[in-house]
Amino acid sequence: MNIVARLAWRNLWRHRRRTWLTVGAMVFSNTLLVFMISMQFGMYDLMIDNTLKVFTGHMQVQAPGYKDDQKMRQTVPDIVPLAGRLRAEFPTEKIAARGWAFALASSEERSYGVGIFGVEPEYEPQVSSIPGLIAEGRYLQQSDAPEIVIGAVLARNLRVGIGDELTLLGSGRDGSFAAAVATVVGIFESGVPDVDRSFAQMPIVAFQDVFFMEGAGHQVVISAPTLEEAERILPDIDAALPSDEGLVMHDWDALQPGLKQAIKADMSSAFFMYGILVVLVAFSVLNTQLMSVLERTHEFGIVMSLGLKPGQLGRLVMLETAMLGLIGFVLGAIGGVIVTSYFSANGLSIPGMEEMAANFNLPPRIYFQATPWTMAIGPFVVFVFTLLAAVYPALRLHKLHPVEAMRVN
Amino acid sequence: MRMLPVLTRLAWRYLWRNHRRTIIMVSAISVGVWSMIFMTALSRGMVDQVIEDGVSALPGHVQVHNPKFLDDPSVVNRIPIGDAELSRAFSSTDFKAWASRVRVPAVIASEYESRGVTLLGIDPVAEREFGYLSYDDVEGRFLEDADDNGIVIGRKLADKLETRVGKRVVLMSQDPDNEIADRGFRIVGLFDAEVPAFEEGNVFIGKRTAQKMLHIGDTTTEIVFLGDNYRDIEPTYDKVLASIDGSLDVSRWSEVATYLGSMLTVMDGFVLIFMVVIFLALSFGLVNTLVMAVFERVREIGLMLALGMKPSNILGQIIIESMLLLLVGLVIGNLLAVATIHPLRGGIDISVVAEGMEMMGAASVLYPRLYVSDMILANVIVLFLGFLASLSPAWRASRYEPVEAITKVG
Amino acid sequence: MTAVRCVDLCKTYRQGDEDIKALDHVSIDIEEAGFVCLSAPSGGGKTTLLNAIGGLDMPDSGEVWVADRRIDQMSKGELAELRLSSIGFVFQAYNLIPVLTARENIEFVMQVQGVPAKQRAEQSLAILEEVGLSGLEDRRPAEMSGGQQQRVAVARAIVSRPALVLADEPTANLDSKTSDELMTLFTELNRHHNTTFVIATHDQRVMRYAKRLVRMLDGRIVDDIAQDAA
Ligand SMILES: Nc1ncnc2c1ncn2[C@@H]1O[C@H](COP(=O)(O)OP(=O)(O)OP(=O)(O)O)[C@@H](O)[C@H]1O
Ligand SMILES: [Mg+2]
């Protein structure tokens, strides 16, 4: 250590309590920032994942306008062969075709309106979590059997079990009356009441028969191994679509526009709080460094009368602050890493939050996202603001005149 | 107590001896307090709106159902008491507003499309008070009475069904014998709602028309009551409990929509945690300031002790100094909060994230809500925790030995 | 009655490896209405003895009695009470509270004692006049000369008419005229109010006013003579 650095280091420890309190403010904020940012991004990941994996997938091929209107007529023609061709061309992606219609489902005792998905039984499990959530019976097997799987709440409301028959009444693609009878072969339970109450799935070929789809469907769902991979491959798949039918490709953000915005809204309120924390730490540092400059006025006066320039003293103050900030950074980051790695391994559950969590498609336990970025960004910003806070005290040194400075005390 | 004026004067003078430090600390406290109140007002605004919209989307602060209805919302599980009897039972009571209605799931079909909806068979006159829809803003007209033969649906639903005022739609549901009950209606009105799900999911027909269609005589599926406001419904709840057949299920809105109820609780917890966290961030600076303030006048503290001041007076003096510092910060912070929230009372346009807010059940304009109770909470937290934080430096100050303090070099 | 009685006081400071005996078996009785000058070379133990008498510092051994009460075993609270009610202090340095004006400094003790505001005002203005500081009542210590500050400290020590005044170099910063005036004031208080004075000083002129002159050297009393006051 050169003499200036040694001087700065010694000065820092003239008031141990003050230095530790200032460092304490940094460590508190840094730990908290790391904790919150990791939790936040862990939560966003889960929100995206959970929302997309239920039905939406990472992207979908649809007829233009279908995304907003969901009309029966807005179809993708020859959807099963199309899905098959895409599967062959993009073997790494999970691809499945679907149709969707609305119908009144009646059992012996009850009638309820439900959304009915026509799905490819062999590929649907790859793009949706629903087939994996069968609680009773089995999932669909053949693509043309008159079978149906329904949600647990719906089954309870309709008072049907495995093997019972449901009558479906709705309108077909051309608006004509559509009716069919299907046997309940499976009951799924996702735990999200809305999902369990309002959906049913049947094999796509049977679906096309019932609703006069003539081979068409409404969406080709595509799931990539990761979100990043999805973004990368989207243009390729888009280019592989038949050019004459005007089909459109939507990414997950277009399909679930609420998701990104909900995240954005949440982020802006979170960052408001982070901002306040950082500002408060900066005040703390400003206070400490200004005190430390003012109480050394006499001393600085002597050194300046010996020929040191205010700029050199200013650098000394900045160096002290940087050391202070560095201690805060390191200790805070360590604290943050400990907390975060605990929660990214064990998860955090907030009592009373389960219901809220379910509403946002979150599991009751949140696992933190521990990446270098989520761990470093908070402490880094605090460090920068720490340095900024020392600028004013450092600049004050320029106002110091040796004689006046020495007269103090 | 006699000492209070002396100590306060000393504390105040000392506070401004090092005015730069005090100003910095006051700024920090003000910013902290401002952020506590401001942030709370915004969050409250959002959550209140979600809850209010949620409450108005299932109108009625207190609701009465057949005990089986909430789990199995079928016309089979209706309330076995007819309207005639209800009117007689409630004619002598003084509820702010009450109504019985038919609410069952149904399917609506135009010539092109069909969708699942909630069918609401209502008496528009009795339900006007509930205020979930402004009848006058409906395109076309709203239902006129319980015998109205028309149907009023949301604009979004009409778009999806490719239909409009004057066109016909078919409504399908089930009657108590599980026969499909269907009936054609002419659309007489289209309504708009803040919350899209409400606009898409509900259709209104006359109550007696619904009863005829579903073959249920003069019975209904729910009876709803309005309290003074959604936070204060206990009196109404008690009155309903007392005046209704014991075999029926009486629930508060927070029980029907448990999600909304728990949101209120979670919000209260969040506000508290947020405030405490901000205070903790502040507390380091506060303690630091006090430690410095004590450190630089050890000698004077020694002098006061030597002159016959008791250690408890020194303790009191430092605590008063801390309280004064906090008070100045609080006053500025509170004023700042009011000054920044007041201009925003007309609402903050957050339509950039409208669909995200919709996902959370909120609308695209955010109205901050400044509750006096939240302001008080922020101030109490700062003063109380600030008091605790000053105990240690104040205690140390009062422990000095007069001679050592006086002869202290430095 | 004796105003102050010290019995066999010892006080040792450790300074590095060597022990400094600031008080070395000091015994002294000071009668009521006594006027004692303590003189010793610098480091002789004057301040240490005054502090022991004032209950500010505990001797290592020995007894201290003030107004026939043994104080070296009193609690801090009792000591504070005693100082407040019956002892006036003038310290060698750092006498005044810097955030208070001259008058507020003088009234400080009375205020702690609970004297009503009107009486405080009268007494403080009167005493300011007596020490020759009329017109300076609203100055803060930083705005006064060393001698003026010293006089404010003296005024504070005597304003509430304590039975015992302990003054450590009260004239250190004063010219001969003002220090004579101050000593005259002390003498009058001593005569009319029977106030006991113990004054530590190097100043020959101050010693002239004393009824009794006590010389110390290296923590021991080496000389104790009665004299006719000037
Ligand atoms: N807190 C202390 N720690 C160590 N030594 C001390 C302390 N206070 C006093 N002493 C020593 O005790 C001895 C007596 O000190 P004291 O202050 O009583 O002298 P004094 O007669 O008042 O001198 P002066 O005329 O310079 O004020 C001195 O040698 C001094 O160095
Ligand atoms: Mg001395």
mmCIF file with all atom_site columns, N, CA, C and O in Angstrom, chain A residues 52-71:
data_model
loop_
_atom_site.group_PDB
_atom_site.id
_atom_site.type_symbol
_atom_site.label_atom_id
_atom_site.label_alt_id
_atom_site.label_comp_id
_atom_site.label_asym_id
_atom_site.label_entity_id
_atom_site.label_seq_id
_atom_site.pdbx_PDB_ins_code
_atom_site.Cartn_x
_atom_site.Cartn_y
_atom_site.Cartn_z
_atom_site.occupancy
_atom_site.B_iso_or_equiv
_atom_site.pdbx_formal_charge
_atom_site.auth_seq_id
_atom_site.auth_comp_id
_atom_site.auth_asym_id
_atom_site.auth_atom_id
_atom_site.pdbx_PDB_model_num
ATOM 1  N N  . LEU A 1 52 ? -47.097 -20.090 -19.192 1.00 0.00 ? 52 LEU A N  1
ATOM 2  C CA . LEU A 1 52 ? -46.947 -20.590 -20.559 1.00 0.00 ? 52 LEU A CA 1
ATOM 3  C C  . LEU A 1 52 ? -47.117 -22.091 -20.635 1.00 0.00 ? 52 LEU A C  1
ATOM 4  O O  . LEU A 1 52 ? -47.606 -22.614 -21.618 1.00 0.00 ? 52 LEU A O  1
ATOM 5  N N  . LYS A 1 53 ? -46.723 -22.777 -19.603 1.00 0.00 ? 53 LYS A N  1
ATOM 6  C CA . LYS A 1 53 ? -46.731 -24.231 -19.749 1.00 0.00 ? 53 LYS A CA 1
ATOM 7  C C  . LYS A 1 53 ? -48.116 -24.833 -19.570 1.00 0.00 ? 53 LYS A C  1
ATOM 8  O O  . LYS A 1 53 ? -48.331 -25.982 -19.916 1.00 0.00 ? 53 LYS A O  1
ATOM 9  N N  . VAL A 1 54 ? -49.055 -24.073 -19.032 1.00 0.00 ? 54 VAL A N  1
ATOM 10 C CA . VAL A 1 54 ? -50.402 -24.621 -18.905 1.00 0.00 ? 54 VAL A CA 1
ATOM 11 C C  . VAL A 1 54 ? -50.989 -24.873 -20.288 1.00 0.00 ? 54 VAL A C  1
ATOM 12 O O  . VAL A 1 54 ? -51.360 -25.989 -20.621 1.00 0.00 ? 54 VAL A O  1
ATOM 13 N N  . PHE A 1 55 ? -51.069 -23.844 -21.122 1.00 0.00 ? 55 PHE A N  1
ATOM 14 C CA . PHE A 1 55 ? -51.669 -24.001 -22.443 1.00 0.00 ? 55 PHE A CA 1
ATOM 15 C C  . PHE A 1 55 ? -50.858 -23.349 -23.550 1.00 0.00 ? 55 PHE A C  1
ATOM 16 O O  . PHE A 1 55 ? -50.783 -23.850 -24.648 1.00 0.00 ? 55 PHE A O  1
ATOM 17 N N  . THR A 1 56 ? -50.303 -22.183 -23.215 1.00 0.00 ? 56 THR A N  1
ATOM 18 C CA . THR A 1 56 ? -49.920 -21.262 -24.269 1.00 0.00 ? 56 THR A CA 1
ATOM 19 C C  . THR A 1 56 ? -48.712 -21.702 -25.077 1.00 0.00 ? 56 THR A C  1
ATOM 20 O O  . THR A 1 56 ? -48.668 -21.499 -26.282 1.00 0.00 ? 56 THR A O  1
ATOM 21 N N  . GLY A 1 57 ? -47.731 -22.291 -24.412 1.00 0.00 ? 57 GLY A N  1
ATOM 22 C CA . GLY A 1 57 ? -46.498 -22.606 -25.112 1.00 0.00 ? 57 GLY A CA 1
ATOM 23 C C  . GLY A 1 57 ? -45.705 -21.344 -25.374 1.00 0.00 ? 57 GLY A C  1
ATOM 24 O O  . GLY A 1 57 ? -46.098 -20.253 -24.952 1.00 0.00 ? 57 GLY A O  1
ATOM 25 N N  . HIS A 1 58 ? -44.586 -21.479 -26.059 1.00 0.00 ? 58 HIS A N  1
ATOM 26 C CA . HIS A 1 58 ? -43.757 -20.308 -26.329 1.00 0.00 ? 58 HIS A CA 1
ATOM 27 C C  . HIS A 1 58 ? -44.223 -19.516 -27.531 1.00 0.00 ? 58 HIS A C  1
ATOM 28 O O  . HIS A 1 58 ? -43.961 -18.331 -27.625 1.00 0.00 ? 58 HIS A O  1
ATOM 29 N N  . MET A 1 59 ? -44.854 -20.218 -28.452 1.00 0.00 ? 59 MET A N  1
ATOM 30 C CA . MET A 1 59 ? -45.398 -19.488 -29.608 1.00 0.00 ? 59 MET A CA 1
ATOM 31 C C  . MET A 1 59 ? -46.501 -20.306 -30.237 1.00 0.00 ? 59 MET A C  1
ATOM 32 O O  . MET A 1 59 ? -46.637 -21.505 -29.965 1.00 0.00 ? 59 MET A O  1
ATOM 33 N N  . GLN A 1 60 ? -47.301 -19.634 -31.045 1.00 0.00 ? 60 GLN A N  1
ATOM 34 C CA . GLN A 1 60 ? -48.401 -20.331 -31.704 1.00 0.00 ? 60 GLN A CA 1
ATOM 35 C C  . GLN A 1 60 ? -48.557 -19.830 -33.132 1.00 0.00 ? 60 GLN A C  1
ATOM 36 O O  . GLN A 1 60 ? -48.340 -18.659 -33.421 1.00 0.00 ? 60 GLN A O  1
ATOM 37 N N  . VAL A 1 61 ? -48.953 -20.762 -33.997 1.00 0.00 ? 61 VAL A N  1
ATOM 38 C CA . VAL A 1 61 ? -49.333 -20.398 -35.355 1.00 0.00 ? 61 VAL A CA 1
ATOM 39 C C  . VAL A 1 61 ? -50.854 -20.321 -35.365 1.00 0.00 ? 61 VAL A C  1
ATOM 40 O O  . VAL A 1 61 ? -51.538 -21.226 -34.906 1.00 0.00 ? 61 VAL A O  1
ATOM 41 N N  . GLN A 1 62 ? -51.378 -19.200 -35.851 1.00 0.00 ? 62 GLN A N  1
ATOM 42 C CA . GLN A 1 62 ? -52.830 -19.008 -35.866 1.00 0.00 ? 62 GLN A CA 1
ATOM 43 C C  . GLN A 1 62 ? -53.252 -18.324 -37.150 1.00 0.00 ? 62 GLN A C  1
ATOM 44 O O  . GLN A 1 62 ? -52.423 -17.803 -37.897 1.00 0.00 ? 62 GLN A O  1
ATOM 45 N N  . ALA A 1 63 ? -54.569 -18.327 -37.365 1.00 0.00 ? 63 ALA A N  1
ATOM 46 C CA . ALA A 1 63 ? -55.098 -17.516 -38.456 1.00 0.00 ? 63 ALA A CA 1
ATOM 47 C C  . ALA A 1 63 ? -55.069 -16.065 -38.001 1.00 0.00 ? 63 ALA A C  1
ATOM 48 O O  . ALA A 1 63 ? -55.163 -15.797 -36.808 1.00 0.00 ? 63 ALA A O  1
ATOM 49 N N  . PRO A 1 64 ? -54.918 -15.126 -38.948 1.00 0.00 ? 64 PRO A N  1
ATOM 50 C CA . PRO A 1 64 ? -54.886 -13.724 -38.543 1.00 0.00 ? 64 PRO A CA 1
ATOM 51 C C  . PRO A 1 64 ? -56.184 -13.354 -37.820 1.00 0.00 ? 64 PRO A C  1
ATOM 52 O O  . PRO A 1 64 ? -57.261 -13.778 -38.211 1.00 0.00 ? 64 PRO A O  1
ATOM 53 N N  . GLY A 1 65 ? -56.078 -12.579 -36.771 1.00 0.00 ? 65 GLY A N  1
ATOM 54 C CA . GLY A 1 65 ? -57.258 -12.120 -36.048 1.00 0.00 ? 65 GLY A CA 1
ATOM 55 C C  . GLY A 1 65 ? -57.736 -13.078 -34.969 1.00 0.00 ? 65 GLY A C  1
ATOM 56 O O  . GLY A 1 65 ? -58.463 -12.687 -34.067 1.00 0.00 ? 65 GLY A O  1
ATOM 57 N N  . TYR A 1 66 ? -57.304 -14.336 -35.036 1.00 0.00 ? 66 TYR A N  1
ATOM 58 C CA . TYR A 1 66 ? -57.822 -15.311 -34.076 1.00 0.00 ? 66 TYR A CA 1
ATOM 59 C C  . TYR A 1 66 ? -57.430 -14.966 -32.639 1.00 0.00 ? 66 TYR A C  1
ATOM 60 O O  . TYR A 1 66 ? -58.217 -15.142 -31.713 1.00 0.00 ? 66 TYR A O  1
ATOM 61 N N  . LYS A 1 67 ? -56.233 -14.455 -32.485 1.00 0.00 ? 67 LYS A N  1
ATOM 62 C CA . LYS A 1 67 ? -55.734 -14.146 -31.140 1.00 0.00 ? 67 LYS A CA 1
ATOM 63 C C  . LYS A 1 67 ? -56.695 -13.225 -30.388 1.00 0.00 ? 67 LYS A C  1
ATOM 64 O O  . LYS A 1 67 ? -56.947 -13.412 -29.205 1.00 0.00 ? 67 LYS A O  1
ATOM 65 N N  . ASP A 1 68 ? -57.254 -12.227 -31.103 1.00 0.00 ? 68 ASP A N  1
ATOM 66 C CA . ASP A 1 68 ? -58.116 -11.276 -30.424 1.00 0.00 ? 68 ASP A CA 1
ATOM 67 C C  . ASP A 1 68 ? -59.571 -11.717 -30.374 1.00 0.00 ? 68 ASP A C  1
ATOM 68 O O  . ASP A 1 68 ? -60.260 -11.460 -29.406 1.00 0.00 ? 68 ASP A O  1
ATOM 69 N N  . ASP A 1 69 ? -60.033 -12.384 -31.421 1.00 0.00 ? 69 ASP A N  1
ATOM 70 C CA . ASP A 1 69 ? -61.475 -12.653 -31.508 1.00 0.00 ? 69 ASP A CA 1
ATOM 71 C C  . ASP A 1 69 ? -61.846 -14.078 -31.145 1.00 0.00 ? 69 ASP A C  1
ATOM 72 O O  . ASP A 1 69 ? -62.949 -14.344 -30.705 1.00 0.00 ? 69 ASP A O  1
ATOM 73 N N  . GLN A 1 70 ? -60.937 -15.018 -31.370 1.00 0.00 ? 70 GLN A N  1
ATOM 74 C CA . GLN A 1 70 ? -61.209 -16.437 -31.141 1.00 0.00 ? 70 GLN A CA 1
ATOM 75 C C  . GLN A 1 70 ? -62.519 -16.885 -31.764 1.00 0.00 ? 70 GLN A C  1
ATOM 76 O O  . GLN A 1 70 ? -63.364 -17.477 -31.103 1.00 0.00 ? 70 GLN A O  1
ATOM 77 N N  . LYS A 1 71 ? -62.681 -16.557 -33.030 1.00 0.00 ? 71 LYS A N  1
ATOM 78 C CA . LYS A 1 71 ? -63.891 -17.017 -33.712 1.00 0.00 ? 71 LYS A CA 1
ATOM 79 C C  . LYS A 1 71 ? -63.627 -18.361 -34.356 1.00 0.00 ? 71 LYS A C  1
ATOM 80 O O  . LYS A 1 71 ? -62.511 -18.645 -34.803 1.00 0.00 ? 71 LYS A O  1
#
